Coordinates of N, CA and C in Angstrom, one line a residue:
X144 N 0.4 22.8 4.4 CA -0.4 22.1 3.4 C -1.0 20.9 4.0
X145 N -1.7 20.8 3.8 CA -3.0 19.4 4.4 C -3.1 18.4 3.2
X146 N -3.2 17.6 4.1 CA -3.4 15.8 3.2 C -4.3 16.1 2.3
X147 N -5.8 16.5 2.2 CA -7.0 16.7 1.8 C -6.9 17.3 0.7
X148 N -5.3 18.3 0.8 CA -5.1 18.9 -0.6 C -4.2 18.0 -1.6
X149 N -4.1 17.3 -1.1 CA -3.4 16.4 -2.4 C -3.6 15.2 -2.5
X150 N -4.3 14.2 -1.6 CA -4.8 13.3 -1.5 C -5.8 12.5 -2.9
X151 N -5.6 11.4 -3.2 CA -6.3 10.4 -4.0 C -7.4 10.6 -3.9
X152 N -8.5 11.5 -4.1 CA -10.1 11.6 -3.2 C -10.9 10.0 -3.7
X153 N -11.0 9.5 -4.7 CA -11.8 8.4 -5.0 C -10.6 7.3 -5.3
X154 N -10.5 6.8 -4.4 CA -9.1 5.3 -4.5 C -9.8 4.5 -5.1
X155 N -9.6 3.4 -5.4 CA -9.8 2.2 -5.9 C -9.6 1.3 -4.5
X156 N -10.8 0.6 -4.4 CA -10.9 -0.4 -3.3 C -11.5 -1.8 -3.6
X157 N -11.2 -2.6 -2.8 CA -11.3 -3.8 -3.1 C -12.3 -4.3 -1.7
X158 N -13.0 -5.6 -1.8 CA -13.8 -6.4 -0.5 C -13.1 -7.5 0.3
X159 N -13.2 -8.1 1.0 CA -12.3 -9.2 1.8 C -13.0 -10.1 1.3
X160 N -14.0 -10.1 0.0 CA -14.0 -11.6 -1.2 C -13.7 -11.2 -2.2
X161 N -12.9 -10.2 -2.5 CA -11.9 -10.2 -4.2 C -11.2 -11.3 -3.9
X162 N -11.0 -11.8 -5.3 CA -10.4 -12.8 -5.5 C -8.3 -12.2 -5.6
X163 N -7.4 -12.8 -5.0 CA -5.9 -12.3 -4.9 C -5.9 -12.1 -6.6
X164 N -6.2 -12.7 -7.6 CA -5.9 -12.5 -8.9 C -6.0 -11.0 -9.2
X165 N -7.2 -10.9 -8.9 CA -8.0 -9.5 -9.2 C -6.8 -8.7 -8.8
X166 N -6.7 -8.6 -7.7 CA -6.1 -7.6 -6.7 C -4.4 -7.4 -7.3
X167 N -3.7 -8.4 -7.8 CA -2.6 -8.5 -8.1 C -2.2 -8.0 -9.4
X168 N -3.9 -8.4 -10.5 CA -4.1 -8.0 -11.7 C -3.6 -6.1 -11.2
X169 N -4.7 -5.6 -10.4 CA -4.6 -4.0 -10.4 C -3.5 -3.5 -9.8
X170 N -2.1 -4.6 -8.9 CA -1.2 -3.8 -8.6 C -0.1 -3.9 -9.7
X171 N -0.5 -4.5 -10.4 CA 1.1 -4.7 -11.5 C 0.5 -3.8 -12.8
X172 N -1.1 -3.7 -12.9 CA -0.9 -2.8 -14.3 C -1.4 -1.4 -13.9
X173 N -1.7 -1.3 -12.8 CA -1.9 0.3 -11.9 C -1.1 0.6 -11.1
X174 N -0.2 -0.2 -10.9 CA 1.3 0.4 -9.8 C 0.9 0.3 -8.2
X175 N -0.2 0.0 -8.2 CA -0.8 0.2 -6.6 C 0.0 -1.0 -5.6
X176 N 0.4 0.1 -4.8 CA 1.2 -0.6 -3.9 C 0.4 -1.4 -2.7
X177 N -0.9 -0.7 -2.5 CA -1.8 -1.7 -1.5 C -3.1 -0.9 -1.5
X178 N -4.0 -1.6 -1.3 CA -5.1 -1.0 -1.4 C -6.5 -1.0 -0.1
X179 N -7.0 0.0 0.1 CA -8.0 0.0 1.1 C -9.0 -1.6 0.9
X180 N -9.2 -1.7 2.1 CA -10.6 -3.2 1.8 C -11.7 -3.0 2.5
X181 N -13.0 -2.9 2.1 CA -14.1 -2.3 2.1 C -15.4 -3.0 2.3
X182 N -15.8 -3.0 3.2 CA -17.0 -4.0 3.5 C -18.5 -3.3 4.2
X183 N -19.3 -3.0 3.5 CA -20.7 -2.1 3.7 C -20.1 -0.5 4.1
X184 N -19.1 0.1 2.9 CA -19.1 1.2 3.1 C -17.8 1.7 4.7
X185 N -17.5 0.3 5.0 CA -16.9 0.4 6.2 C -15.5 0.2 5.9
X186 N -14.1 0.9 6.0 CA -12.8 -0.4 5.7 C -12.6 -0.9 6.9
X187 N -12.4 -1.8 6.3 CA -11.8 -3.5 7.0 C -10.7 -3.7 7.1
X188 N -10.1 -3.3 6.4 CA -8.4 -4.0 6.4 C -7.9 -3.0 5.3
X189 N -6.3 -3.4 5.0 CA -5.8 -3.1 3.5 C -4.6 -4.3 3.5
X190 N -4.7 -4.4 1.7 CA -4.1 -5.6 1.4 C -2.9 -4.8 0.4
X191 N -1.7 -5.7 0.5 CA -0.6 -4.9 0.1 C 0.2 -5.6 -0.5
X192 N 1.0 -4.9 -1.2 CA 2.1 -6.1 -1.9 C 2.6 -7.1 -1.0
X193 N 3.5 -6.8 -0.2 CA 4.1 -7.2 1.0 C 3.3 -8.3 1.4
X194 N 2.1 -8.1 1.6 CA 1.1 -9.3 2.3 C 1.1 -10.5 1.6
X195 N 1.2 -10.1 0.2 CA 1.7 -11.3 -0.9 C 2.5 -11.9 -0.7
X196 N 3.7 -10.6 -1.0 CA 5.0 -11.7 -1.1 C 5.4 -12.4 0.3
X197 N 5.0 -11.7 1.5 CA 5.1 -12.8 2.5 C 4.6 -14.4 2.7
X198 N 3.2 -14.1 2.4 CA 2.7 -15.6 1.8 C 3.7 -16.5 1.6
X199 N 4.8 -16.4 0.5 CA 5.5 -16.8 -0.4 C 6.7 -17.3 0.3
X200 N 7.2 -16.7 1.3 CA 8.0 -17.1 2.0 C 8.2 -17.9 3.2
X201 N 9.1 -19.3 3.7 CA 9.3 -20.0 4.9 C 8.9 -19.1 6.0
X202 N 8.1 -20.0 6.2 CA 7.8 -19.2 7.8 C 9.0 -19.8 9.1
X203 N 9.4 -19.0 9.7 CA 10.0 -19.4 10.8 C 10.3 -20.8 11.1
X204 N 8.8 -21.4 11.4 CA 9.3 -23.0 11.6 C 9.6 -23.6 10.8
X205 N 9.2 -23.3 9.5 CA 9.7 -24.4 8.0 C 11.2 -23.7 8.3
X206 N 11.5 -22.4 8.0 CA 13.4 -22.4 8.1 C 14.0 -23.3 9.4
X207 N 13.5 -23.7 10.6 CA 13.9 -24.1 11.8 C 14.1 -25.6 11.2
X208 N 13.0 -25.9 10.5 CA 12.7 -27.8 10.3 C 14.0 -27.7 9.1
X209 N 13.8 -26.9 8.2 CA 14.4 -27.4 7.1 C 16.1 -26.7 7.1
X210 N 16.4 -26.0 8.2 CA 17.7 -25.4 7.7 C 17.6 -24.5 7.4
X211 N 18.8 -23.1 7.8 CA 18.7 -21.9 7.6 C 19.8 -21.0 7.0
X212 N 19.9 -22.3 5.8 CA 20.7 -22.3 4.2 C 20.2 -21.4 3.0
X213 N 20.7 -21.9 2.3 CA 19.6 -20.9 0.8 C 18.7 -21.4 0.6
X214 N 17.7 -20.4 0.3 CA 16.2 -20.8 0.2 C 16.2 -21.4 -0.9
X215 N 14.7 -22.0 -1.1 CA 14.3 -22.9 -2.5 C 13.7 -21.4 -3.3
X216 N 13.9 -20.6 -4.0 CA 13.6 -19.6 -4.7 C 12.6 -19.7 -5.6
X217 N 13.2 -20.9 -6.3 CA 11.9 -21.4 -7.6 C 10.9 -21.9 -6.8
X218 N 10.9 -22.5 -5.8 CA 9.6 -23.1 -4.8 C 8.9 -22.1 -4.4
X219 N 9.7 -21.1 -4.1 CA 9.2 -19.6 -3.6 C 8.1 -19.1 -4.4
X220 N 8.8 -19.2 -5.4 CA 8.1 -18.7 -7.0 C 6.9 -19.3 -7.2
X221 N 7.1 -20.6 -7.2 CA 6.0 -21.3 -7.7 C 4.5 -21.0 -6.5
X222 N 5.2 -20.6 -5.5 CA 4.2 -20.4 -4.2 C 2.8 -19.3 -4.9
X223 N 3.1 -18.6 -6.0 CA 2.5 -17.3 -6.2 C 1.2 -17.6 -6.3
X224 N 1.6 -18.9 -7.4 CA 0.0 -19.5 -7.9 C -1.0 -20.0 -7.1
X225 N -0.3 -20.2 -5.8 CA -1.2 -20.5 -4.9 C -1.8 -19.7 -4.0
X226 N -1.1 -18.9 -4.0 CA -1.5 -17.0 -3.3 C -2.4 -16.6 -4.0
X227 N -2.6 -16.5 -5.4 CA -3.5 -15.8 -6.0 C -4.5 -16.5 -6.1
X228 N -4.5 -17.7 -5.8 CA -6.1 -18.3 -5.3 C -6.7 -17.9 -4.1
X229 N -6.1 -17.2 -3.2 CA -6.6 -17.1 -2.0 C -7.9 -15.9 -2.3
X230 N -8.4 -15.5 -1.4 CA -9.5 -14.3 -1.2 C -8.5 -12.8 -0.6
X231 N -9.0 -11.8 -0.6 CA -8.3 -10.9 0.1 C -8.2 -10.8 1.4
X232 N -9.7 -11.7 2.1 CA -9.8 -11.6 3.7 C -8.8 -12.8 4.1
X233 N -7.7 -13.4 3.3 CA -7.1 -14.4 3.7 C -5.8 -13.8 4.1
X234 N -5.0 -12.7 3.4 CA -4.1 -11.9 4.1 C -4.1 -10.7 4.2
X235 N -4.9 -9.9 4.2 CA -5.7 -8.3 4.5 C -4.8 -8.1 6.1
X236 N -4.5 -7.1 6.4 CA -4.0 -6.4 7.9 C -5.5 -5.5 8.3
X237 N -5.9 -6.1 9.3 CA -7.0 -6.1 9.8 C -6.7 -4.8 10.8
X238 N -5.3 -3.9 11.5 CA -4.9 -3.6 12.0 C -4.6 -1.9 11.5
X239 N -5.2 -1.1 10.6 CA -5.1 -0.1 9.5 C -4.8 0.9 10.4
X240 N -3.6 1.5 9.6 CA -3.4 2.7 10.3 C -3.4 3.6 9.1
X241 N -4.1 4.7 9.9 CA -4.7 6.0 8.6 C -4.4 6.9 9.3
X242 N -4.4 8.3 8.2 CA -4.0 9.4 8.5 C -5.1 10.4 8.5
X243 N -4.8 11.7 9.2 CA -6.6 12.2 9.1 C -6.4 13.3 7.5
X244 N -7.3 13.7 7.0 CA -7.2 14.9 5.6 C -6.8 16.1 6.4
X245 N -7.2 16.2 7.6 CA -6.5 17.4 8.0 C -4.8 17.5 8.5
X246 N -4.3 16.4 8.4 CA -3.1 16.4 8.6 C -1.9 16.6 8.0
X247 N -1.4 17.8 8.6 CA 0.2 18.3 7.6 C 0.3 17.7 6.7
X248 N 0.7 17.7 5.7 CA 1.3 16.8 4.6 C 2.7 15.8 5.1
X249 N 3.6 16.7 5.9 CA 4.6 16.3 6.4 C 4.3 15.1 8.2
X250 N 3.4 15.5 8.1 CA 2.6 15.2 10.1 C 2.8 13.2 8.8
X251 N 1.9 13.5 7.8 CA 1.3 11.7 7.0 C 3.1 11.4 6.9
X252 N 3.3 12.1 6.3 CA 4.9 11.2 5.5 C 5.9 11.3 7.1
X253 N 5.9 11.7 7.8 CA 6.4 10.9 8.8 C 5.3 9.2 9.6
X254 N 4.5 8.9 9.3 CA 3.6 8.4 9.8 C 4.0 7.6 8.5
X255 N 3.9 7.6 7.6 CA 4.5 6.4 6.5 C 5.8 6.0 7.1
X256 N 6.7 6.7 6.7 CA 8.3 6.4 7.0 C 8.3 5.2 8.3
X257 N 7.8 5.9 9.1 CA 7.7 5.8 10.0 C 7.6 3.9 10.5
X258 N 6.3 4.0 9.4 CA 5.7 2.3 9.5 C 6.2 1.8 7.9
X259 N 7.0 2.3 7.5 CA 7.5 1.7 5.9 C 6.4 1.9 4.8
X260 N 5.7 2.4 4.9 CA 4.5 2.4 4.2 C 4.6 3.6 3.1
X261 N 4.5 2.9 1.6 CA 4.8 4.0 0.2 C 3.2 4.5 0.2
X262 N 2.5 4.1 0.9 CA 1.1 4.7 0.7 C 0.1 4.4 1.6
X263 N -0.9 5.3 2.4 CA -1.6 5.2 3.4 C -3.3 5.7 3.4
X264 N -4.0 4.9 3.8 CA -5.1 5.5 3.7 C -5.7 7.1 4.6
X265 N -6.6 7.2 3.9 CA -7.1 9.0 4.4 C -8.3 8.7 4.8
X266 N -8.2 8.9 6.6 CA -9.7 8.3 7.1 C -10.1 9.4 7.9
X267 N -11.3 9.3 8.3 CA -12.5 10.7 9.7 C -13.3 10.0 9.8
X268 N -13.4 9.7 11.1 CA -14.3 8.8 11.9 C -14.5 7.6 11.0
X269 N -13.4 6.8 11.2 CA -13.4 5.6 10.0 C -14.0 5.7 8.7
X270 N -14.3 6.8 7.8 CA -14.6 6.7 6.9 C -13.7 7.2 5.9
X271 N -13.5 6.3 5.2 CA -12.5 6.8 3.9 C -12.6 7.7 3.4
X272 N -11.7 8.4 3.6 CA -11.4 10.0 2.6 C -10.5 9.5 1.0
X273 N -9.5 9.2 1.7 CA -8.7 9.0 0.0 C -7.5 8.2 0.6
X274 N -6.5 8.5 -0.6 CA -5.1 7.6 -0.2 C -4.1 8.9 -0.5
X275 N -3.1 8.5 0.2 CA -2.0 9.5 0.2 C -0.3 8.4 -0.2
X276 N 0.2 9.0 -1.3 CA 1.3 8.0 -1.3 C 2.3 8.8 -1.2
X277 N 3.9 8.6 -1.3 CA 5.0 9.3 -0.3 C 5.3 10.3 -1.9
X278 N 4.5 9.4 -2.9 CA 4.9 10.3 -4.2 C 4.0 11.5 -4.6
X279 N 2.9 11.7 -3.6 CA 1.7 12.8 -3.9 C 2.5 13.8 -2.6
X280 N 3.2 13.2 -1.7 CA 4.0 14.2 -0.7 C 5.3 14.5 -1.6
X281 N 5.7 14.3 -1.7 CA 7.3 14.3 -2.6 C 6.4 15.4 -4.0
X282 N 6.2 15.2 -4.4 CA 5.2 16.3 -6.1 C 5.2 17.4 -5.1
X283 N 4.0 17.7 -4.0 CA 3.8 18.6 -3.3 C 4.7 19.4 -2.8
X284 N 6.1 18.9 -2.4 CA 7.1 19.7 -1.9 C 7.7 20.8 -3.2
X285 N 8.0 19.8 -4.0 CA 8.4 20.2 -5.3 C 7.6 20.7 -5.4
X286 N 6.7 21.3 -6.7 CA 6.0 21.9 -6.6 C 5.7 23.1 -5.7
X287 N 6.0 23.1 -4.4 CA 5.8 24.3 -3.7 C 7.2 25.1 -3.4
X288 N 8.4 24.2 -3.4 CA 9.5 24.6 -3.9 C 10.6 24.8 -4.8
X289 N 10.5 24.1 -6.0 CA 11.2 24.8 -6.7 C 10.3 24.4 -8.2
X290 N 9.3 24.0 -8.2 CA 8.5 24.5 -9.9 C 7.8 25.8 -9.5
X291 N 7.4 26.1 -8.4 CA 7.0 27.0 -8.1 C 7.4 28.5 -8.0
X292 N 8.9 28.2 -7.6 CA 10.1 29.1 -8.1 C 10.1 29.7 -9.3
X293 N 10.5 31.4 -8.9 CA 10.2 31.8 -10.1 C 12.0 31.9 -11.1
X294 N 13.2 30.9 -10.8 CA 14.0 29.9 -11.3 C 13.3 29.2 -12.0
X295 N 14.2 28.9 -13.4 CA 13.8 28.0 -14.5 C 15.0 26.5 -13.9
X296 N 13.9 25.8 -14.0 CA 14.8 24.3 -13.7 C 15.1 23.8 -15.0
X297 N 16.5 23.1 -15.2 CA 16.8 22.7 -16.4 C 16.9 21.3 -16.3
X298 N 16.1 19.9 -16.3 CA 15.9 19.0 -16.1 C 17.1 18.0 -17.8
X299 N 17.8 17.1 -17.4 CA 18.1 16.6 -18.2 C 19.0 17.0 -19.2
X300 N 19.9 18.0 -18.8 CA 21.1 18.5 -19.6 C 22.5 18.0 -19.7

């Protein structure tokens, strides 16, 4: 089975001047774990939860200056508000790794695992095809093994 067959065909994408609000707005009430970023039809980058919550966190030299005790959490916290003022081209990974639509289904989900990634873009000749997450691989298996089965599954007994 190929990426192309199960794949996100029209993702939701964002530009490297969405505002972090926006972007934050569509991961907490659409579940989106990170999203392609798009600039004259080209991607640019993708911006991800993780790129946030790093923000938020002591970098190396502040844990070195201040001690490598328990963090300030609530300080942590408070950091958010100042994340979500940023632009998307301020923590975007400029460095995208995609998968092609013609690739195994299983070829992408090692290629996530791989790089920790719950979701990956679907690219040919840099051009966005769709998104693939580890839960449209995971459906697909099922689905081809045991809903597909001609076994009745008794879910929840």
């Amino acid at each position: 089975m190929q990426v192309k067959e199960i794949m996100t065909k029209s993702p939701r994408t964002v530009t490297p001047e969405t505002g972090l609000l926006e972007v934050v707005s569509l991961m907490c009430l659409y579940r989106y774990s990170g999203l392609p970023v798009m600039e004259d039809e080209k991607m640019v980058g993708f911006i991800a939860e993780k790129d946030v919550f790093h923000r938020m966190f002591p970098t190396l030299e502040d844990m070195m200056t201040d001690g490598l005790g328990a963090g300030d959490y609530s300080g942590m916290m408070d950091k958010y508000k100042d994340v979500v003022n940023l632009k998307v081209a301020d923590l975007m990974a400029t460095d995208v790794i995609t998968v092609s639509p013609n690739n195994h289904i299983l070829q992408a989900a090692t290629t996530m695992v791989r790089h920790k990634f719950r979701r990956i873009p679907v690219a040919e000749g840099g051009v966005l095809q769709g998104m693939l997450s580890l839960g449209d691989v995971h459906k697909a298996i099922f689905q081809a093994n045991i809903a597909g089965a001609s076994k009745a599954v008794v879910i929840g007994v």
